[in-house]
Coordinates of C-alpha atoms in Angstrom, one line a residue:
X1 CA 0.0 0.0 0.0
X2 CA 1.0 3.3 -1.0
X3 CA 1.0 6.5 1.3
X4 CA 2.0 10.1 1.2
X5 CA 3.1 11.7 4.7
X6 CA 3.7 15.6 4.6
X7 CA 6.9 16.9 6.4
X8 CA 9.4 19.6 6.4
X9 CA 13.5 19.8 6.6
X10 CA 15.8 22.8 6.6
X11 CA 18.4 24.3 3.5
X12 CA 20.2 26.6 5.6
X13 CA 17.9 28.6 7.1
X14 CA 15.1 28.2 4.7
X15 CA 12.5 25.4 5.5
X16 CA 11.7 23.1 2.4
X17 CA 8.0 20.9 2.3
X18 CA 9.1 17.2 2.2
X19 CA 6.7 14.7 0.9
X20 CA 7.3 11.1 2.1
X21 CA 6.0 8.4 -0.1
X22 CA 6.1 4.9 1.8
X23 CA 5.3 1.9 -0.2
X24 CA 4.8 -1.4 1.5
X25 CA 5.2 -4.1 -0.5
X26 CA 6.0 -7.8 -0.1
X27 CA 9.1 -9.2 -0.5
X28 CA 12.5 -9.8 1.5
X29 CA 11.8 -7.2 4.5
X30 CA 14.3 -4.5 4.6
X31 CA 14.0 -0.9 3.9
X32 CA 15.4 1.4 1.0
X33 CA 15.4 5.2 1.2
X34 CA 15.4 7.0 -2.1
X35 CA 15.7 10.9 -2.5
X36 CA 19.1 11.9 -2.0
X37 CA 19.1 10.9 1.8
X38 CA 22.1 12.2 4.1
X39 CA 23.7 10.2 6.5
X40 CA 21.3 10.7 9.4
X41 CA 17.9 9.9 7.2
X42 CA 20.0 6.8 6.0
X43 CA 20.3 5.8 9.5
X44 CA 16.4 6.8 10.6
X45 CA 15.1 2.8 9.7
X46 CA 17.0 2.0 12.5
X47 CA 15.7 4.6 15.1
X48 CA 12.3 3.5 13.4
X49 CA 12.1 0.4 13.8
X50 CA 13.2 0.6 17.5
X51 CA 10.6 3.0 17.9
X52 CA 7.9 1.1 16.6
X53 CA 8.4 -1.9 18.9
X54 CA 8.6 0.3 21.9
X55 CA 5.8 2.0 21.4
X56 CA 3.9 -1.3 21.0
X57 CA 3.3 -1.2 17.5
X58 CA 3.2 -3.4 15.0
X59 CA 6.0 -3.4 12.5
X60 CA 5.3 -5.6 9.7
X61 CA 7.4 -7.8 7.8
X62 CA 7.2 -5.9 3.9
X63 CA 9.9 -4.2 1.9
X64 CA 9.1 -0.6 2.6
X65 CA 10.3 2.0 0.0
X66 CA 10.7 5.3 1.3
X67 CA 10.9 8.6 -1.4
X68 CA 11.9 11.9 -0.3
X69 CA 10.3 14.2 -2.8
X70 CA 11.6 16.4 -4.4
X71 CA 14.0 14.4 -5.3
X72 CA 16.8 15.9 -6.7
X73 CA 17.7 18.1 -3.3
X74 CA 19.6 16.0 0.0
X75 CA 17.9 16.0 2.7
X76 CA 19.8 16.7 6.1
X77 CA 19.4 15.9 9.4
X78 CA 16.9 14.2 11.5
X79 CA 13.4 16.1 11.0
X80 CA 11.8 12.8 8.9
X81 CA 11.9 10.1 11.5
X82 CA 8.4 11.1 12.7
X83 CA 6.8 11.7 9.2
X84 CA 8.9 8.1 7.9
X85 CA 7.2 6.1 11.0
X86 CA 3.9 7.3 10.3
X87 CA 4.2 6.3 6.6
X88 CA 5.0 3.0 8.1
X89 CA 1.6 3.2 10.0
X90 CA -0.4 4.2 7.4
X91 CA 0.8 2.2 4.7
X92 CA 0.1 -0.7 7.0
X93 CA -2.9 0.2 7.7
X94 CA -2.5 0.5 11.3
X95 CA -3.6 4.5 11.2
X96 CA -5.7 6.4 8.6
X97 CA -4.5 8.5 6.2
X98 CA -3.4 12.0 8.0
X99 CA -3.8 14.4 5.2
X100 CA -4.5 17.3 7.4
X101 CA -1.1 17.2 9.5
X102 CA 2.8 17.9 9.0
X103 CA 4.9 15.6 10.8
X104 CA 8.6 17.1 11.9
X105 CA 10.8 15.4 14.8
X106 CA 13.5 12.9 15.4
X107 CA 13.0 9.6 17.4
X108 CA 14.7 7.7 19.8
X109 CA 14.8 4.2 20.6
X110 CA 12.2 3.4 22.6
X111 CA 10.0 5.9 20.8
X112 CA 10.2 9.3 22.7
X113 CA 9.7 12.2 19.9
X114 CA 13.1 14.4 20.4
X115 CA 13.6 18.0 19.3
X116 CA 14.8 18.8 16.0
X117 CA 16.9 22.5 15.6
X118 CA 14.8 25.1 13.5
X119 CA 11.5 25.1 14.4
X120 CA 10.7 28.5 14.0
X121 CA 11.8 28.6 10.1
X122 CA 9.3 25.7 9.6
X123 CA 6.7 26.7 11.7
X124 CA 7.1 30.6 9.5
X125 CA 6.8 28.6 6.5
X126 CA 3.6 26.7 7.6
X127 CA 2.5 30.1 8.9
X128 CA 2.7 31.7 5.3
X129 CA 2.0 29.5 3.0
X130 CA 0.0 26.0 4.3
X131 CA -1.6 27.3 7.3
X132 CA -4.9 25.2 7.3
X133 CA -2.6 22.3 8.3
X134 CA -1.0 21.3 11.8
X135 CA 2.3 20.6 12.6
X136 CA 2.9 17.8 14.5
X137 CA 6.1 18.7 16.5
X138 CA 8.2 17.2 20.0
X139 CA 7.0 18.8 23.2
X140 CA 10.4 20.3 23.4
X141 CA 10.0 22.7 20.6
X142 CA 6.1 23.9 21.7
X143 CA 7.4 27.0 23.7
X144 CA 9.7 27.9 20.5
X145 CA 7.1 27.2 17.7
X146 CA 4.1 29.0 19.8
X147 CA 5.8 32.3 19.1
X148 CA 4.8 31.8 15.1
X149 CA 1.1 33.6 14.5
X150 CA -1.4 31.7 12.1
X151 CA 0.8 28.5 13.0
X152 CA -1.5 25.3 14.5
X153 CA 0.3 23.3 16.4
X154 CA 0.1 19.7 17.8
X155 CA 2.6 18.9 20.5
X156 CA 3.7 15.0 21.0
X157 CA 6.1 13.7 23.3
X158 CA 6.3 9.9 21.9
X159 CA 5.1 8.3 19.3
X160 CA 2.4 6.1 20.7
X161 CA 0.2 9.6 20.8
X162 CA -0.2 9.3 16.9
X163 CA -2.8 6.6 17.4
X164 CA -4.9 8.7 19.8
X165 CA -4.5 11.7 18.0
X166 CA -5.9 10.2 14.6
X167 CA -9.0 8.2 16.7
X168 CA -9.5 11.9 18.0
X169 CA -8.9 10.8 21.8
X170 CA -5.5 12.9 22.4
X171 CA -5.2 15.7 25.3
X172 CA -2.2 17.9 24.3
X173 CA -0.2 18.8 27.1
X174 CA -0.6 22.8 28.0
X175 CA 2.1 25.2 26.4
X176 CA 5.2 26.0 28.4
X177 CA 5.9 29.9 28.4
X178 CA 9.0 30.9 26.4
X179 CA 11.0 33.4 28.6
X180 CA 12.7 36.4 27.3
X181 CA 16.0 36.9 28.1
X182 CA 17.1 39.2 30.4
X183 CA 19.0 42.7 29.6
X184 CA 22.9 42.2 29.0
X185 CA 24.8 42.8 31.8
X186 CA 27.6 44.9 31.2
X187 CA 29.4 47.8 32.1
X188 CA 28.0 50.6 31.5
X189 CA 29.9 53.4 29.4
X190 CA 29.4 56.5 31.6
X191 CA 31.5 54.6 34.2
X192 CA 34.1 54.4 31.5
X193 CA 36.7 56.6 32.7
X194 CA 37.3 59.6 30.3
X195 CA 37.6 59.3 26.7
X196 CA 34.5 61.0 26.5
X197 CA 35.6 61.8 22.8
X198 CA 35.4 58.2 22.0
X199 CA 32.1 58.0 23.9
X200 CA 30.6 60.7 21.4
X201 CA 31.7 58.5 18.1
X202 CA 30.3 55.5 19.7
X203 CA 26.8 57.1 20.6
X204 CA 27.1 58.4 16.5
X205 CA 27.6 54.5 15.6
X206 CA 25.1 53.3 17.5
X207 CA 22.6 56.2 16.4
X208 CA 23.1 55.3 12.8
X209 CA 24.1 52.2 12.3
X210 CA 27.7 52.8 11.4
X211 CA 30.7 51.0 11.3
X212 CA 33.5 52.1 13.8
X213 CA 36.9 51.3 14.0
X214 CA 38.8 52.3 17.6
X215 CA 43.2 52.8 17.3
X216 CA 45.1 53.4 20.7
X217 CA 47.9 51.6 22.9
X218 CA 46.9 48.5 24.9
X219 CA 45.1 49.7 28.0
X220 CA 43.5 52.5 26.8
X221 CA 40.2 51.1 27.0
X222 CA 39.0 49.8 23.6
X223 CA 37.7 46.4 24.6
X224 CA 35.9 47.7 27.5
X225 CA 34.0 50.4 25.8
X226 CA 33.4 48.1 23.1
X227 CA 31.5 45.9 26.0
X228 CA 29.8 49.0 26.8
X229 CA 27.3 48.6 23.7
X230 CA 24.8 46.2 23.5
X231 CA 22.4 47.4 26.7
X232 CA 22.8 50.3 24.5
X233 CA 20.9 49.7 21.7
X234 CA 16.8 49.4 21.6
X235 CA 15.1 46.1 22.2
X236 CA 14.3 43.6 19.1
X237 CA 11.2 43.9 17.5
X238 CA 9.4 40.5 17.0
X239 CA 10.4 39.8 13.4
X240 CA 14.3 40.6 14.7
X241 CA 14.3 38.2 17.7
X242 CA 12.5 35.5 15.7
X243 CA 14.9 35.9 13.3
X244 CA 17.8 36.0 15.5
X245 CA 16.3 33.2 17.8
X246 CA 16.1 31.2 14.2
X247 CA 19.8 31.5 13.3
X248 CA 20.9 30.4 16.8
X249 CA 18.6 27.8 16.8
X250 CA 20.2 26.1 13.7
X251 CA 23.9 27.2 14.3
X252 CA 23.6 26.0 18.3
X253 CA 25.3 22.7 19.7
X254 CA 22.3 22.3 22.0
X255 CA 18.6 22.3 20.2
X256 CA 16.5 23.2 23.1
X257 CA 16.3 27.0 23.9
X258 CA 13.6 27.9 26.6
X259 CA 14.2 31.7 25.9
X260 CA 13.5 33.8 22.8
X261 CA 16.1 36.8 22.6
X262 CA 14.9 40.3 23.4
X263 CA 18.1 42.3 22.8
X264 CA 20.6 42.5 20.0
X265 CA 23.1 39.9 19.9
X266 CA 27.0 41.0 20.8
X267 CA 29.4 38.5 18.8
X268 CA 32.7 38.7 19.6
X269 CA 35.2 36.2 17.8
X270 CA 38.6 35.0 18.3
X271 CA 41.3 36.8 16.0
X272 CA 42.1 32.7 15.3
X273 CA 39.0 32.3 14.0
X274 CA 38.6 30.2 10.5
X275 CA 36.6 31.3 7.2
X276 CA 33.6 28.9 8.0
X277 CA 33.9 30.1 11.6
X278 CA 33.2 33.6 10.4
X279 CA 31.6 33.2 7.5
X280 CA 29.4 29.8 7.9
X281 CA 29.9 26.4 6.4
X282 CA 30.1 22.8 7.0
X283 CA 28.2 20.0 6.1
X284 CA 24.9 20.8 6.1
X285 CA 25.8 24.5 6.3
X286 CA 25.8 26.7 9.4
X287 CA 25.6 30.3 10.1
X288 CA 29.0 31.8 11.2
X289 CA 29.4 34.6 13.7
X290 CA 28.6 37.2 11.0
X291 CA 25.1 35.8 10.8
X292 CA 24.9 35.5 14.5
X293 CA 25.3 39.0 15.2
X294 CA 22.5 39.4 12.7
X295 CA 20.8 42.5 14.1
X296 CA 23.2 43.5 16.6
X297 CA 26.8 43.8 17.3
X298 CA 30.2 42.1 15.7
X299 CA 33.3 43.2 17.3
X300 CA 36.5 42.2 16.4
X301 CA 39.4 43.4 18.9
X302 CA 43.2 43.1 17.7
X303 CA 41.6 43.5 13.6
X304 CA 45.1 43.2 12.2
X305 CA 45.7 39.8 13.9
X306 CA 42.7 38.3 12.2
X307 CA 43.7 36.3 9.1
X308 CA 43.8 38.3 5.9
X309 CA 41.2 35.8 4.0
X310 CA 38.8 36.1 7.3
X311 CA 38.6 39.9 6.7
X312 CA 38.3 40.1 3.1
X313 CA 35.2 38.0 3.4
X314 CA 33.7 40.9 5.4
X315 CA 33.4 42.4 2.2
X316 CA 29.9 41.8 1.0
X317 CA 28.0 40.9 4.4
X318 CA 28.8 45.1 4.9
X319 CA 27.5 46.2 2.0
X320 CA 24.9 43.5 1.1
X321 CA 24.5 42.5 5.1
X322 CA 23.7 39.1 3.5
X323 CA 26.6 36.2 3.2
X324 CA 26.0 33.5 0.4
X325 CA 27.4 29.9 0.7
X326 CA 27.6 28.2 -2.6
X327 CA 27.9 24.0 -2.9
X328 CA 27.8 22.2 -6.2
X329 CA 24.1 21.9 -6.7
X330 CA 22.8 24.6 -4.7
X331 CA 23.4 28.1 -2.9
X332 CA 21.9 29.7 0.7
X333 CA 21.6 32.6 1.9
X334 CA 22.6 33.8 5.2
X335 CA 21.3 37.2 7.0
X336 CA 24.0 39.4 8.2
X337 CA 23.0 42.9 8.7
X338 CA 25.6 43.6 11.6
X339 CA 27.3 46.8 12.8
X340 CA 31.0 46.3 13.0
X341 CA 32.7 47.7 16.1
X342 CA 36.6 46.9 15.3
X343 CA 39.7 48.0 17.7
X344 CA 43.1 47.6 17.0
X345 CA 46.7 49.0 18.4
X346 CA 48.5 51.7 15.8
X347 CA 51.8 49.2 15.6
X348 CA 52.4 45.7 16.7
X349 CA 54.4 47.1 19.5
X350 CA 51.2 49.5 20.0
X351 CA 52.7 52.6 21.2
X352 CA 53.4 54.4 18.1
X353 CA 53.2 58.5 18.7
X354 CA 52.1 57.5 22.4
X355 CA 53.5 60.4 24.4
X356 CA 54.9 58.6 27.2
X357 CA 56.3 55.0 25.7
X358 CA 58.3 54.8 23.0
X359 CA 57.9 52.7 20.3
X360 CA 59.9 50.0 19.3
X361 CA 58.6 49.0 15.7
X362 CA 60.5 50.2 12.7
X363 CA 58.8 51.9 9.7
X364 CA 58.5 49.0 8.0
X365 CA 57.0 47.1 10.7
X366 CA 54.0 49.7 11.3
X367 CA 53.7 49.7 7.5
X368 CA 53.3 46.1 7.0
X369 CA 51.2 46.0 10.4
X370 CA 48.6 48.2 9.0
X371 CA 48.5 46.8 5.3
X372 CA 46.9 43.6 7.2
X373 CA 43.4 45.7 6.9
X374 CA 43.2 46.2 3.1
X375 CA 41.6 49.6 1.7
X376 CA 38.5 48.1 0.6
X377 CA 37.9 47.2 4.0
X378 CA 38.7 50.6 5.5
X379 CA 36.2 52.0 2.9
X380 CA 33.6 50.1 4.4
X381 CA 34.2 51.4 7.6
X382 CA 32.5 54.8 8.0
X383 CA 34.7 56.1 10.8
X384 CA 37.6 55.8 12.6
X385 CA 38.3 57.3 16.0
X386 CA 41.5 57.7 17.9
X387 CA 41.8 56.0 21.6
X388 CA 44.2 58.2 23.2
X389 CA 46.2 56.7 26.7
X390 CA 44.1 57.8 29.9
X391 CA 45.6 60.7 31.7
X392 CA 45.9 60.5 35.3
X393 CA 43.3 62.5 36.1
X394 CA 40.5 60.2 34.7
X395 CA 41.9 57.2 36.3
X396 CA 41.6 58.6 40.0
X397 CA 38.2 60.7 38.9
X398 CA 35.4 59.0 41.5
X399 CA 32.8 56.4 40.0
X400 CA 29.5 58.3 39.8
X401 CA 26.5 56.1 41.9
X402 CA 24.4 53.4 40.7
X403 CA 21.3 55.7 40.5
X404 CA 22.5 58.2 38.7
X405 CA 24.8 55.8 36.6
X406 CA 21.8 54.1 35.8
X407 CA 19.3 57.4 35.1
X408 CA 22.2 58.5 32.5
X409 CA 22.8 55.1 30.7
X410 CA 18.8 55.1 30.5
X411 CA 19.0 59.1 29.1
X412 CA 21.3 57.6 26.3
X413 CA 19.6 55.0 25.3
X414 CA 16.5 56.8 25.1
X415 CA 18.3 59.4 22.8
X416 CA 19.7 56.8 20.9
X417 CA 16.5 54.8 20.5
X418 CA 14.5 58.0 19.5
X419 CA 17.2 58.6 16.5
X420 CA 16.8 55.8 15.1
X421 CA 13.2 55.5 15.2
X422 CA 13.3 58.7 13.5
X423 CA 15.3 57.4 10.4
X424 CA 12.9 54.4 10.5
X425 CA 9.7 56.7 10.4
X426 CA 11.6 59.1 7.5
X427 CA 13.5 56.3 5.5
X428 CA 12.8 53.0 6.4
X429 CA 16.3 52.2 7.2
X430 CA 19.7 53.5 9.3
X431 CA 21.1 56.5 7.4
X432 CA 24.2 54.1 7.3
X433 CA 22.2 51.5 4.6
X434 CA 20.7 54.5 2.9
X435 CA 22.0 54.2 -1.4
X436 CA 23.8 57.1 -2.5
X437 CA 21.2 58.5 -4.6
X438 CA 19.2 58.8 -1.4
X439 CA 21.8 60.3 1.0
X440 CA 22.5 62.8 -2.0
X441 CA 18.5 63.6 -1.7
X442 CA 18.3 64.1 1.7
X443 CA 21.3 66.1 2.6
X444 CA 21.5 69.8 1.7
X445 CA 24.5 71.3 1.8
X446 CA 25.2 75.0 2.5
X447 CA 28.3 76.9 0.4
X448 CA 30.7 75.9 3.4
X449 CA 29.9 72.9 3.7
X450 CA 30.5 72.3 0.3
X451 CA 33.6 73.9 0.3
X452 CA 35.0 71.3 3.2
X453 CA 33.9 68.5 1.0
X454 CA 36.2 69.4 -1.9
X455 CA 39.1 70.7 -0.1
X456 CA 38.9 66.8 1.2
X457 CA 38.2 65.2 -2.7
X458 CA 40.8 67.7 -3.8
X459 CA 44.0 65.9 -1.7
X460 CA 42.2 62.3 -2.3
X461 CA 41.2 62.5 1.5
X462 CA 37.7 60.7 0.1
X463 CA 37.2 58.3 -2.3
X464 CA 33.8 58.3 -3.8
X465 CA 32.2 55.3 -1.2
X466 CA 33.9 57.1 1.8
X467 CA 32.3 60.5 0.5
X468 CA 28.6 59.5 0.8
X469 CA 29.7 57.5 4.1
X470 CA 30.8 60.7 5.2
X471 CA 27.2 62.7 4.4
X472 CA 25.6 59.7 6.1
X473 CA 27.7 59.9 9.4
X474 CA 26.6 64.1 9.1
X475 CA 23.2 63.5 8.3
X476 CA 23.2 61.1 12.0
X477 CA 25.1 63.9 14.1
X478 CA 22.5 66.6 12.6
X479 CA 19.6 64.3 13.6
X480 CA 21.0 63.9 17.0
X481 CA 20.8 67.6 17.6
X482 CA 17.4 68.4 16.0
X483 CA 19.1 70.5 13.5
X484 CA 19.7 70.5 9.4
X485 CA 23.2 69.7 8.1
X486 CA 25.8 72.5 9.4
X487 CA 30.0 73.0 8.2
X488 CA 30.0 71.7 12.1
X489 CA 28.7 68.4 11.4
X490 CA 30.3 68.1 8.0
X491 CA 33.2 68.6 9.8
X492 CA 33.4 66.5 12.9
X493 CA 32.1 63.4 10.1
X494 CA 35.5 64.7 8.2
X495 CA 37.2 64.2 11.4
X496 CA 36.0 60.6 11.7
X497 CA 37.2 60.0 7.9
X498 CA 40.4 61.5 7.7
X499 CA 41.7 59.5 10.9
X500 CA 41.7 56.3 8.6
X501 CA 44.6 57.4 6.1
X502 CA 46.5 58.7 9.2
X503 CA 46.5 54.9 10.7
X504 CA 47.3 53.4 7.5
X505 CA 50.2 55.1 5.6

């Protein structure tokens, strides 16, 4: 007897509608799976069989055939066991046909239905375009998959509930709650001794969304005020933390999560890191840390030290914010809309033109030290600040209390939040993702202003990406003071611009 089961599998991060023909016919009892099976779907007649007999189901003696349509795509991991066993049911005639479900989860042994990772990019598939069906999921993945609107789900947590569930006599078990997680803790930047110039460039990033790149001598405080800046930034929306939550999900080593994110990821990677690390591979393909700190934060301290490949990659996730993986008979897409925060020393010995050490690196050695970060890469960058040594003063200056700590980091945010909500409402986006035609648009430049911009051009200070980076970065320090584009803001985005040639030649 022939039957069609209806499941789902992941390509990356995109869920794919499986069908599952089972055909049980007589002859020498074994099982054959057809359909470009992976290793783990090759293995599933084992885990099915187990399961069958522990469940106290009958497992007849026939030669099942099992095709994985479409057919000319592998199918990864282990989110068919569920939909294969109940092919074996129905084709046997042990259950009617269950046209009006989708069947994802993996199963043990003795029959317990185990979580699979990615339930929320199947269940936002189901959502949008089969929602009249339910998805018969593992318990463990309820709390995840409720988050999904216009998503019917069925929880199970072994496979002995099918039976009851198609004779209609199966209590699902209530919905855990899916906790958000807390704020991150971390210190908070207006206990950040000094560099209160520094501060102001990071509150510009943050503001607009643009990529920053911090040069000083070791100790000066680069990491730390790099830690500063995730509680920084506004809360996800839903459609962020689902997404975010969804990456995670699929790129984790555990598959449970009982919390859904509710602030903006903070990545921050070795400087060993490999080209899959960063960029995503493997067998199936996983998102690296560039898609992980898909709507929040990539930092990458010591930037010269990081292999020159790893950086180059960088390359298109900043302009495109998306990273493609291609294989031989396919290509996915991974999200990576990040903000770059970078920090690196100005020499390898670091204390080049620091006032008080002298450096020890020769003019070759800083040369080749800074040619690690290619110009491409520094064009993509929209500013570049200077992190000068503290001066004693600052470093015996008395930590201002919790309360009023607390009331200015919450004063910053709320400025922060409010200027980017007010891109949002004009344009949709972050002035730092606006085109060039659209920057050109919105920014109006007075006679000075001009003038500043081609003194710049005129001793190759800009190049023509770094030129409409530098209206954006102006366009976000205008809207941060209420005011239309001045020679003032023009000038302190200059600023910001003209500190990248200084580190590199």
């Amino acid at each position: 007897m022939l039957t069609i089961i209806h499941s789902m599998t992941l390509l990356g991060l995109n869920a794919l509608p499986i069908e599952v023909e089972v055909d049980a016919a007589k002859g020498l009892p074994q099982e054959t799976v057809v359909g470009l099976p992976g290793t783990i779907v090759k293995e599933s007649k084992n885990r099915i069989r187990s399961a069958l007999k522990h469940s106290q189901l009958e497992y007849p003696l026939f030669h099942y055939t099992f095709n994985l349509s479409p057919a000319d795509l592998k199918k990864e991991g282990s989110y068919l066991d569920l939909a294969m066993a109940v092919g074996i049911l129905a084709s046997t005639g042990q259950i009617s046909q269950p046209t009006a479900y989708i069947f994802v989860g993996e199963l043990a042994l003795d029959g317990r239905v185990q979580p699979v990772k990615g339930i929320l990019a199947i269940c936002q598939y189901i959502a949008n375009h089969n929602p009249t069906k339910t998805l018969i999921l593992p318990q463990k993945n309820a709390a995840e998959a409720s988050v999904i609107d216009n998503c019917q789900i069925l929880p199970i947590a072994h496979l002995r509930d099918i039976s009851a569930i198609m004779k209609n006599t199966y209590t699902p078990p209530p919905l855990p709650a899916l906790t958000t997680t807390k704020p991150p803790a971390t210190e908070r930047l207006c206990n950040v001794n000094g560099q209160e110039s520094a501060k102001r460039a990071l509150q510009i990033a943050l503001s607009g969304g643009h990529n920053i790149l911090m040069v000083g001598p070791p100790g000066a405080g680069k990491s730390l005020l790099a830690s500063t800046l995730p509680s920084l930034l506004p809360s996800l929306s839903k459609t962020q933390a689902i997404e975010c939550h969804t990456i995670s999900s699929i790129a984790a080593q555990s598959i449970t999560q009982t919390d859904i994110p509710k602030w903006p990821p903070f990545r921050s990677p070795h400087h060993t890191i490999s080209y899959a690390g960063m960029v995503g591979g493997g067998t199936p393909p996983k998102p690296g840390e560039i898609s992980l700190a898909h709507n929040g934060i990539l930092f990458l301290d010591e930037l010269p030290e990081f292999k020159k490949q790893v950086l180059e990659l960088l390359r298109q996730p900043m302009e495109n914010h998306s990273v493609t993986i291609s294989r031989a008979h396919y290509s996915m897409v991974f999200p990576a809309h990040f903000l770059l925060v970078a920090a690196m020393n100005p020499c390898p010995c670091g204390y080049a033109n620091d006032p008080l050490m002298g450096c020890s690196c020769t003019p070759i050695q800083i040369k080749t030290y800074s040619d690690r970060i290619s110009g491409p890469i520094l064009d993509r960058i929209d500013m570049v600040i200077n992190v000068e040594r503290l001066d004693k003063k600052d470093l015996f200056s008395s930590d201002m209390d919790e309360i009023q700590a607390e009331a200015l980091e919450n004063e910053l945010r709320n400025q922060i939040k409010e200027t980017r909500d007010t891109q949002f409402r004009t344009n949709g986006m972050l002035n730092a993702t606006l085109s060039s035609k659209k920057v050109k648009v919105l920014t109006h430049l007075n006679a000075e202003s001009k003038a500043l911009l081609e003194n710049a051009l005129d001793k190759g200070l800009l190049t023509g990406r770094s030129f409409f980076k530098t209206l954006k970065v102006a366009n976000t320090i205008a809207l941060m003071e209420n005011a239309p584009v001045s020679s003032a803001h023009i000038a302190e985005a200059l600023h910001y611009s003209k500190v990248r040639f200084n580190c590199s030649n």
